[in-house]
Amino acid sequence: MSTSASPVAAAQVIRPRGPSAFRRFARHRLAALSLVLILSLTLACIIVPPLLPFSDTEIDIMQRFAGPFTGPHLLGTDPLGRDTLARLLMAGRISLSVGFSAMAISMVIGIAVGLYAGFYGGRIGAILMRFVDAMLCFPSIFLLLAISAFLQPSVGSIIMLIAATSWMEVARLVEAQIRALRARDFAVAARAIGANDRRVMFRELLPNAVAPIVVAATLNVAHAILAESYISFLGYGIQPPTPSWGNMLENAQSYLTSAPWLAIIPGAAITLAVTGFNFIGDGLRDALDPRQEAR
Amino acid sequence: MEDGTVLDVRNFSVNFGILPAVRDVSFTLRPGETLALVGESGSGKSVTSLGILKLTPPVPFCRIEGQALLRTRKGAVVDLVQASAEEMRGLRGREAAMIFQEPMTSLNPVHPVGAQVGEALRFHQGLSKRAALAQAAELLDLVGIPDARRRLGAFPHELSGGMRQRVMIALALACEPVLLIADEPTTALDVTIQAQILELLQRLQQKTRMAVLFITHNLGVVAEIADRVMVMYAGRVVEQAPVRRLFHAPLMPYTRGLLRSVPRPDFSGAEQPPLEAIPGSVPDPLAPPPGCSFSPRCGHFSPGLCDSVAPPLTHAEPGHLVRCARWADVAGAA
């Protein structure tokens, strides 16, 4: 019976693939549109400001309250005659980088806590997860404001603050995923060939939880942008003259009737960015859903 | 530990808190030998196999007792029960490997099979990624996967169940372990594929002289591959014998019940006696019956004898162990 390398159906070579994750994402119209929008917004914030004829801090008292589309200032000017478009894009740099950095930090914390608690469980896992629950009990906006009142506001401290109040959801999500995956046969099989804990965690378990983590990361950016806007709007965040979408809104408050564009423009930017990230999150959720993959 | 044995398990017990899952199991395995471990669900056969490699689920208060002496390839004897987590990691995969029941779930869905097979080689032999992949291709070829080199990049979901089980076998045997624990490796497969997998395992065993602990509830598979059989019931070994002896002269009433509940290919047509089921069900491990744990279901039950003391495992004949107070009467009644 030495010829037991029996012919196994050759049909298996054909890969039974459904549409790729990318195709599924592209089919989600709003998500695809949002992705284009977010990419163009990000690119505009990076590339356009140096090309504009006005800098974001250039004061021109003669030109105060110029309306949009009325003169050389495309989107008008603010009470000090600064160009709104330049400020909007410079503010976008701050707001988007706060969003992405806060997301990155909160993902690192959340994944680390969730992975550890989910994999080891037991007493330490329980303590970690109860700590997560306790953190979630605080209304995060008040927590943010309370802490920011004690800190010297700067871009760095705002990022840390937002990250510190938004990692818990990720930790919960990852903990639940890892706890479910840990008991799966392939995790035991990996240990049966001599893999150590770290290898099982990072190589076997975490890659299987990537889909929900990516979705959470996207939604986290939206949340962080919104949080930065709240804090700056309430005056505890990014301090003038550095613009951010939130503090542009704050400045616009007193001129809501006389110069409404000052509020509408940064408001629209926040809305577009936040809803954009939310739609991308939705699209990714659908595209990465393992149940839709041909298995 | 006796010379010429690979694995010597003595008084091996696994407890989950107050729940005794495996009690006082002892057996030995020699190179090239296959010991089948038979029993119904919940009899403790899987826990025994996982317990030997200390892969039992990480529940609190899981206690493993007794000894499980493994002779490594270099001749050193290690007690797996006492070994540290670090030592166990070095032994698993290299000296003792395991294959599982469900080939659908025992491979990681996100990694290509070549990388998974090569992984053990990278842990234990420190091979580079490239060398490991090259060797993985040879291994896949060895387990009968056609066009192995091209399959290295295939993901588990692109392979059929039988192919996946072949990959699992390649993965387990990558470092040529001295002991292979196969936990129902054919249960989830089609009958034709089952036969191929069994044949493959036998061929590889002849080649590497590894000892195989084969867990199954399929008596047909036992007859096919085992040298010796160990029957477990309610966490205990109730009978152990060479395979022929067990099929032709079973002594424990439970074993006899098992054999009577499956059709025998060696009886044809009218000779085939009607199949019988064993009445009742497995006892609650937290409230075991007094005396022999099989006594409430046993046709040879004798009041006062079977329900008072748990019978010891006795030598009915050299190499034939049985745990039954009335085995002599049972043998006579047959």
PDB file of N, CA and C in Angstrom, chain A residues 42 102 110:
ATOM      1  N   THR A  42      -8.277  64.931   3.408  1.00  0.00           N
ATOM      2  CA  THR A  42      -6.956  64.787   4.017  1.00  0.00           C
ATOM      3  C   THR A  42      -5.879  65.368   3.094  1.00  0.00           C
ATOM      4  N   ALA A 102      -5.076  59.865  18.129  1.00  0.00           N
ATOM      5  CA  ALA A 102      -5.834  59.363  19.281  1.00  0.00           C
ATOM      6  C   ALA A 102      -6.323  57.952  18.995  1.00  0.00           C
ATOM      7  N   GLY A 110      -6.187  49.551  23.836  1.00  0.00           N
ATOM      8  CA  GLY A 110      -7.353  48.665  23.846  1.00  0.00           C
ATOM      9  C   GLY A 110      -6.998  47.250  23.439  1.00  0.00           C
TER      10      GLY A 110
END
